[in-house]
Coordinates of C-alpha atoms in Angstrom, one line a residue:
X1 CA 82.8 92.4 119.6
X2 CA 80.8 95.4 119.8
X3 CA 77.5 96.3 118.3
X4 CA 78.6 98.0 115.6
X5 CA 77.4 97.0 112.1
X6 CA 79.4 97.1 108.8
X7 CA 77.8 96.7 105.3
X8 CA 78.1 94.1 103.2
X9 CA 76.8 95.2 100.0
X10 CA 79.4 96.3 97.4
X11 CA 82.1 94.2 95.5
X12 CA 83.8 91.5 97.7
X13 CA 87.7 91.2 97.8
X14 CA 89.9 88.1 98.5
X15 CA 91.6 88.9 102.3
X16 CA 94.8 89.4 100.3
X17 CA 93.5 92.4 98.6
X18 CA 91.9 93.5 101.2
X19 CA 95.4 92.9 103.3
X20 CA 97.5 94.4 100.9
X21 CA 94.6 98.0 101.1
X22 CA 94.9 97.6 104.5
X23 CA 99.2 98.2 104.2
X24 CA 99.4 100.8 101.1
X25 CA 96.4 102.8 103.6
X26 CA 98.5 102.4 106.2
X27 CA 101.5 104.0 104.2
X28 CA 99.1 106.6 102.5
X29 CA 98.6 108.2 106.2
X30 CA 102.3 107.8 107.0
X31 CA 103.9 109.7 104.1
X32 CA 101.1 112.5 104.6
X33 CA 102.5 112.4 108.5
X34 CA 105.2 112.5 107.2
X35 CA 105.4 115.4 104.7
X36 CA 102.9 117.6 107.2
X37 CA 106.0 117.4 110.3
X38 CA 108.5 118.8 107.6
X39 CA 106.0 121.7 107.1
X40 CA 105.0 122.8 110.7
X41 CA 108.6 122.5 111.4
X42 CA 109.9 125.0 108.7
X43 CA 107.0 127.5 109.9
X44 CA 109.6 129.4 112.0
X45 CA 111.7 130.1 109.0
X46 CA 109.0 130.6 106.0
X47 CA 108.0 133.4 109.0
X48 CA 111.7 134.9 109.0
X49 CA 112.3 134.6 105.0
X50 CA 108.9 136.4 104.7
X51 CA 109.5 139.6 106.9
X52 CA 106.4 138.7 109.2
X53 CA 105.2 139.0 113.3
X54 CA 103.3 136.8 114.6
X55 CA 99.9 138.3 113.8
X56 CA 100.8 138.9 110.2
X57 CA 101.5 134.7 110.7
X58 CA 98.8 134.1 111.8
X59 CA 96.4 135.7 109.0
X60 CA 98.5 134.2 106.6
X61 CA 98.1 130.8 108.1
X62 CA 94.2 131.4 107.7
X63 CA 95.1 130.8 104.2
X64 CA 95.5 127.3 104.3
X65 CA 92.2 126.8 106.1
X66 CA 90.3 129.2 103.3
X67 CA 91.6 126.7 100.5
X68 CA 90.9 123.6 102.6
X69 CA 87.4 123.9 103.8
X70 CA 86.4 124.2 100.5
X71 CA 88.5 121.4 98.9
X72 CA 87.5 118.6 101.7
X73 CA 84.1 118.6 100.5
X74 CA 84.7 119.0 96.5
X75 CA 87.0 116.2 97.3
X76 CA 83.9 114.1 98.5
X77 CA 81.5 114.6 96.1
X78 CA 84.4 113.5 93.5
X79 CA 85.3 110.8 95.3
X80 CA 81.5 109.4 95.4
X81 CA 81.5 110.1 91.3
X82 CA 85.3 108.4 90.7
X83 CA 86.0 106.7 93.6
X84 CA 88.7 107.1 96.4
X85 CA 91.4 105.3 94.4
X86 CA 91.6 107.5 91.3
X87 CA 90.5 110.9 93.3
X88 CA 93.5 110.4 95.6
X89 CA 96.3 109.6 92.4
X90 CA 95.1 112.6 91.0
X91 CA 95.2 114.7 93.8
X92 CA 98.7 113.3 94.9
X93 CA 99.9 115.0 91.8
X94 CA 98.6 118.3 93.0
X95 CA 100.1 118.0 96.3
X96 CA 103.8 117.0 94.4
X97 CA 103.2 120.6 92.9
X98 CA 102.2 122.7 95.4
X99 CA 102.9 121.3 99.1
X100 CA 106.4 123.1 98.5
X101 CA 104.8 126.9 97.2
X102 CA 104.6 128.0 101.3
X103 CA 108.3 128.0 101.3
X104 CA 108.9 130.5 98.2
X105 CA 106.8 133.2 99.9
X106 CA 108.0 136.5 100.7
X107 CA 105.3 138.4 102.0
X108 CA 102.3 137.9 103.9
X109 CA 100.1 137.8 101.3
X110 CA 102.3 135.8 98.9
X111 CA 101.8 133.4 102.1
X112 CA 98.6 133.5 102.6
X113 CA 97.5 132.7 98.7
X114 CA 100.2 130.0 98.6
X115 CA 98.9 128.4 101.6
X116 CA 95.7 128.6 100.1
X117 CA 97.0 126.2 97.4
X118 CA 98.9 123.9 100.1
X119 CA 95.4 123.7 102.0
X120 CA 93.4 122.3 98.6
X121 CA 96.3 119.8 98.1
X122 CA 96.7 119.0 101.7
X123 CA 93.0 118.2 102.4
X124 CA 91.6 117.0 99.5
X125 CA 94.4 114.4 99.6
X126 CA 93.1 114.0 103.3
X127 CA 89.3 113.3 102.4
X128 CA 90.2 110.8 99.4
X129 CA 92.9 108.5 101.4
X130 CA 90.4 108.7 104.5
X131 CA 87.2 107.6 102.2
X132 CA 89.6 104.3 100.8
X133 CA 90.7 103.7 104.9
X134 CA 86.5 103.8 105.5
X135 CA 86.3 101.5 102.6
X136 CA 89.1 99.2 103.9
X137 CA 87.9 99.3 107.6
X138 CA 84.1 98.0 106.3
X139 CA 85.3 94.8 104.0
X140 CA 87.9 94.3 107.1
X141 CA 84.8 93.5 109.3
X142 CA 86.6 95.4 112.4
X143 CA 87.4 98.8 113.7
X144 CA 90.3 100.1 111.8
X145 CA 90.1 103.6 111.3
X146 CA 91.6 104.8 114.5
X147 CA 94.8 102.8 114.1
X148 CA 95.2 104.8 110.5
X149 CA 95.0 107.9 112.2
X150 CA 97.6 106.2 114.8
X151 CA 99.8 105.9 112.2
X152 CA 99.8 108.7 110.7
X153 CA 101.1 110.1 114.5
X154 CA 103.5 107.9 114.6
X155 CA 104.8 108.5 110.9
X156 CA 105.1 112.2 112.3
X157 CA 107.5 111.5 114.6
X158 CA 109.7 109.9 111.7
X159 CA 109.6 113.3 109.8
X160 CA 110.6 115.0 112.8
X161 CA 113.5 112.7 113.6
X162 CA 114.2 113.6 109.6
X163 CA 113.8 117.4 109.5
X164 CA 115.6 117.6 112.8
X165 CA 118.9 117.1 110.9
X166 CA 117.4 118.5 107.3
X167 CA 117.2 121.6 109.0
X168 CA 120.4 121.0 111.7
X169 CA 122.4 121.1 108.2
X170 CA 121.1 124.2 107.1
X171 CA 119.1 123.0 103.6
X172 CA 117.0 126.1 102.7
X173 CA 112.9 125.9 103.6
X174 CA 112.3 125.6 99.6
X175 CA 114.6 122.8 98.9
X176 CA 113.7 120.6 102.1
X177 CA 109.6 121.5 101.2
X178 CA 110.0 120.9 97.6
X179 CA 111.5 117.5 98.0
X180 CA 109.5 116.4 100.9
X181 CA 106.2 117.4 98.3
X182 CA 107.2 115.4 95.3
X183 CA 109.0 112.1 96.9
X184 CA 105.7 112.1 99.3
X185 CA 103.2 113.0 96.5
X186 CA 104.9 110.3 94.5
X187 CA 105.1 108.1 97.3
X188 CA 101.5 108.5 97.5
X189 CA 100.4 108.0 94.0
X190 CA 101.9 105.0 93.1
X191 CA 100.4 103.0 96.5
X192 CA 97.6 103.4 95.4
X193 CA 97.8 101.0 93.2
X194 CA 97.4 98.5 96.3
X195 CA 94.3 100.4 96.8
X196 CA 90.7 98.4 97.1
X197 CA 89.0 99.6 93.5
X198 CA 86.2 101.4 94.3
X199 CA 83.2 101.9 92.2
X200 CA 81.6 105.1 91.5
X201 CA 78.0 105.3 93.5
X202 CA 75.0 107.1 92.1
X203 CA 73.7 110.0 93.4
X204 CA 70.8 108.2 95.2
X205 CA 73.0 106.3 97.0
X206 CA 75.3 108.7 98.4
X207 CA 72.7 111.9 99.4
X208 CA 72.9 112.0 103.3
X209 CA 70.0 110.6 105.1
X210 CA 71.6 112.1 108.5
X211 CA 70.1 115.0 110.6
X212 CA 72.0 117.1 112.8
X213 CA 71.0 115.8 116.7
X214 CA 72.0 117.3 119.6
X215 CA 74.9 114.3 120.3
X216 CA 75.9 114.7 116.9
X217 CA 76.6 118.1 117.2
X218 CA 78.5 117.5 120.3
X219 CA 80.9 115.1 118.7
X220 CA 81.1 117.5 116.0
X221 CA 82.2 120.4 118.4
X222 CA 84.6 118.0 120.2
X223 CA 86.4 117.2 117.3
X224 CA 86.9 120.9 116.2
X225 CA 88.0 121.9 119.4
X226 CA 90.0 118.8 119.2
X227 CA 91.8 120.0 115.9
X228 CA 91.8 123.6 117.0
X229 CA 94.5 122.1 119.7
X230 CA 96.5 119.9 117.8
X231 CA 96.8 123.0 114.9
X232 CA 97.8 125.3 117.4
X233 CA 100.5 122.9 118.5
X234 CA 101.8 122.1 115.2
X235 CA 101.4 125.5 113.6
X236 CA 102.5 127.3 116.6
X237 CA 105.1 125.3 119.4
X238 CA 108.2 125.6 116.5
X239 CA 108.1 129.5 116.8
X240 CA 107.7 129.2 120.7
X241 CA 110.5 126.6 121.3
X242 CA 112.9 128.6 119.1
X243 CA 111.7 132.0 119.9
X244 CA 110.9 132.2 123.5
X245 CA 112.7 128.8 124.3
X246 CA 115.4 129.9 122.3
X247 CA 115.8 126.1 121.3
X248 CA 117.3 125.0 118.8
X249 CA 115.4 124.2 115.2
X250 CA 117.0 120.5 115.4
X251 CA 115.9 120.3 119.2
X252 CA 112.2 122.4 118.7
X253 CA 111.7 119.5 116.4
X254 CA 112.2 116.9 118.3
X255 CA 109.8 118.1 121.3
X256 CA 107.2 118.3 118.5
X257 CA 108.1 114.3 118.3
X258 CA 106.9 113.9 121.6
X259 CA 103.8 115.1 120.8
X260 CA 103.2 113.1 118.3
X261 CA 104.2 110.2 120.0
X262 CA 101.2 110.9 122.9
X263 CA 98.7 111.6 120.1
X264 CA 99.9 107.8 118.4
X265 CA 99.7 106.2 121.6
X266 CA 95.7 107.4 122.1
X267 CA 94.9 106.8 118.8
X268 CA 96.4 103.5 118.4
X269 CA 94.5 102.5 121.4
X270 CA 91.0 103.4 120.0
X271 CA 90.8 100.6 117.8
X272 CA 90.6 98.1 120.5
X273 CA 88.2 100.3 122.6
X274 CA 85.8 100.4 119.9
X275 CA 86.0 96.8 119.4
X276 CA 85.4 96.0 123.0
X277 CA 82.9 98.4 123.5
X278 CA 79.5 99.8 121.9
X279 CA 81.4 102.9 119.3
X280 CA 78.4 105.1 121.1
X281 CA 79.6 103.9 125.1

C-alpha cells in the first residue's frame, strides 16, 4: 500500500453504504460521459444550423469556458456549506434545463451566451459529483478517484456507440440534445440518493491551508495542458473527420470512441499505480 494517508474524522458508514456511494458515483460520472459524447458529437451540425466558420466556432465555444470557470468554484464553496449530495440534485436539475440550449442557437452569439449556460450546468455538476467521489474514495480507505474518471471514459464511448445511430437516423441536434439533457439530468438526480450524506463544514474547516509551490504549479500546468488536449479533441476532431475527412457523422463518431477508449484504459490504470506506489513517485 502506498504512503498515502486518508482521514478519518467525519461520520462513519457501514461498507454497504459506502458500497452502494461507491456504484451510484460510479453511474454519476457515466451519465455525465455520457451526455458530454452526445454534445461534442453534434458540434459539427449546431455549427452548420448556426451559419458559422470555424473561427466564429471557436469564439462561441469560449462561451462555455466563460460560464464554467466561474461556476466550478461557486459550486465549491456551496458544496462545503450544503454538502455534495444536495449541491449536485440541485444542480442536475439545471443541467436537465439547459444542457440542450447549444442546439437551438442560430448565431454566433446566441451560441456563445447559450454555451455560457451549458458551461455553469456542465461544471458545476462536475465539481459537486467529483467532491462526493473525494468523499467516497476517503471512507473507502484506497485510491479510487482515478477509476471514476475511468469510467466516465469508458461511459463516453457508450454515448458514441448511441449518437452514432441518433445522428445516422437523422434526429435534429435539438431533439437528440434535449433528451440526452433531461433523461441524464434525471438520471443524475435521483442516484443520488445512494449518495454518502455529507454534512455541511464550517468555514474554519474548509479555508485552504495550501500554498502554491513550484511542484504544485507544475502539476497544475500539466493538467491544463492535459485538458487543453482532450477539449481540442472533443470540441474539434467531429468537424475535421466530417469536413476534411469527409466521414461520415455515424463514422466521425465512432473514431471519437476510440479515443475515449485510450483515455479509459490510462485512467483505469491509475488507481492501482497509486496504490502501489507513493501518489508523489
Amino acid at each position: 500500500m502506498s504512503g498515502r494517508q486518508f482521514p478519518e474524522e467525519g461520520p462513519r458508514f457501514s461498507r454497504a453504504q459506502i458500497r452502494s456511494a461507491r456504484i451510484a458515483t460510479t453511474a454519476v460520472f457515466g451519465f455525465h460521459g455520457v451526455a458530454l459524447a452526445q454534445w461534442f458529437l453534434r458540434i459539427p451540425d449546431v455549427k452548420i444550423q448556426a451559419g458559422l466558420d470555424d473561427g466564429q466556432l471557436g469564439l462561441a465555444l469560449l462561451g462555455g469556458a466563460m460560464g464554467s470557470v466561474p461556476a466550478m468554484p461557486i459550486a465549491g464553496a456551496l458544496t462545503a456549506r450544503f454538502g455534495s449530495t444536495r449541491v449536485t440534485a440541485g444542480i442536475a436539475v439545471m443541467f436537465m434545463l439547459l444542457f440542450g440550449l447549444p442546439s437551438f442557437a442560430t448565431s454566433q452569439w446566441i451560441l456563445f451566451g447559450a454555451l455560457m449556460l451549458f458551461g455553469v450546468a456542465v461544471g458545476g455538476i462536475d465539481v459537486a459529483f467529483n467532491s462526493q467521489a473525494s468523499e467516497v474514495e476517503e471512507h473507502h480507505g484506497a485510491p479510487l478517484m482515478s477509476g471514476f474518471h475511468g469510467s466516465w471514459s469508458l461511459f463516453s464511448l457508450v454515448g458514441t456507440l448511441i449518437a452514432a445511430p441518433v445522428m445516422a437516423m437523422g434526429i435534429s441536434p435539438e431533439v437528440h440534445l434535449t433528451v440526452t439533457g433531461l433523461l441524464a439530468g434525471g438520471a443524475i438526480f435521483v442516484t443520488t440518493h445512494w449518495f454518502l450524506p455529507s454534512a455541511p463544514r464550517h468555514a474554519e474547516a474548509t479555508r485552504s491551508v495550501a500554498r502554491l509551490t513550484p511542484a504544485l504549479f507544475a502539476l497544475g500546468a500539466i493538467a491544463g495542458l492535459s485538458l487543453l488536449v482532450e477539449g481540442a479533441v472533443a470540441d474539434w476532431s467531429g468537424i475535421y473527420l466530417r469536413t476534411t475527412l469527409e466521414m461520415t457523422p455515424a463514422s466521425a463518431g465512432l473514431a471519437f470512441g476510440a479515443f475515449s477508449v485510450t483515455m479509459a484504459t490510462a485512467r483505469l490504470l491509475g488507481d492501482r499505480v497509486a496504490a502501489r506506489f507513493d501518489p508523489r513517485t
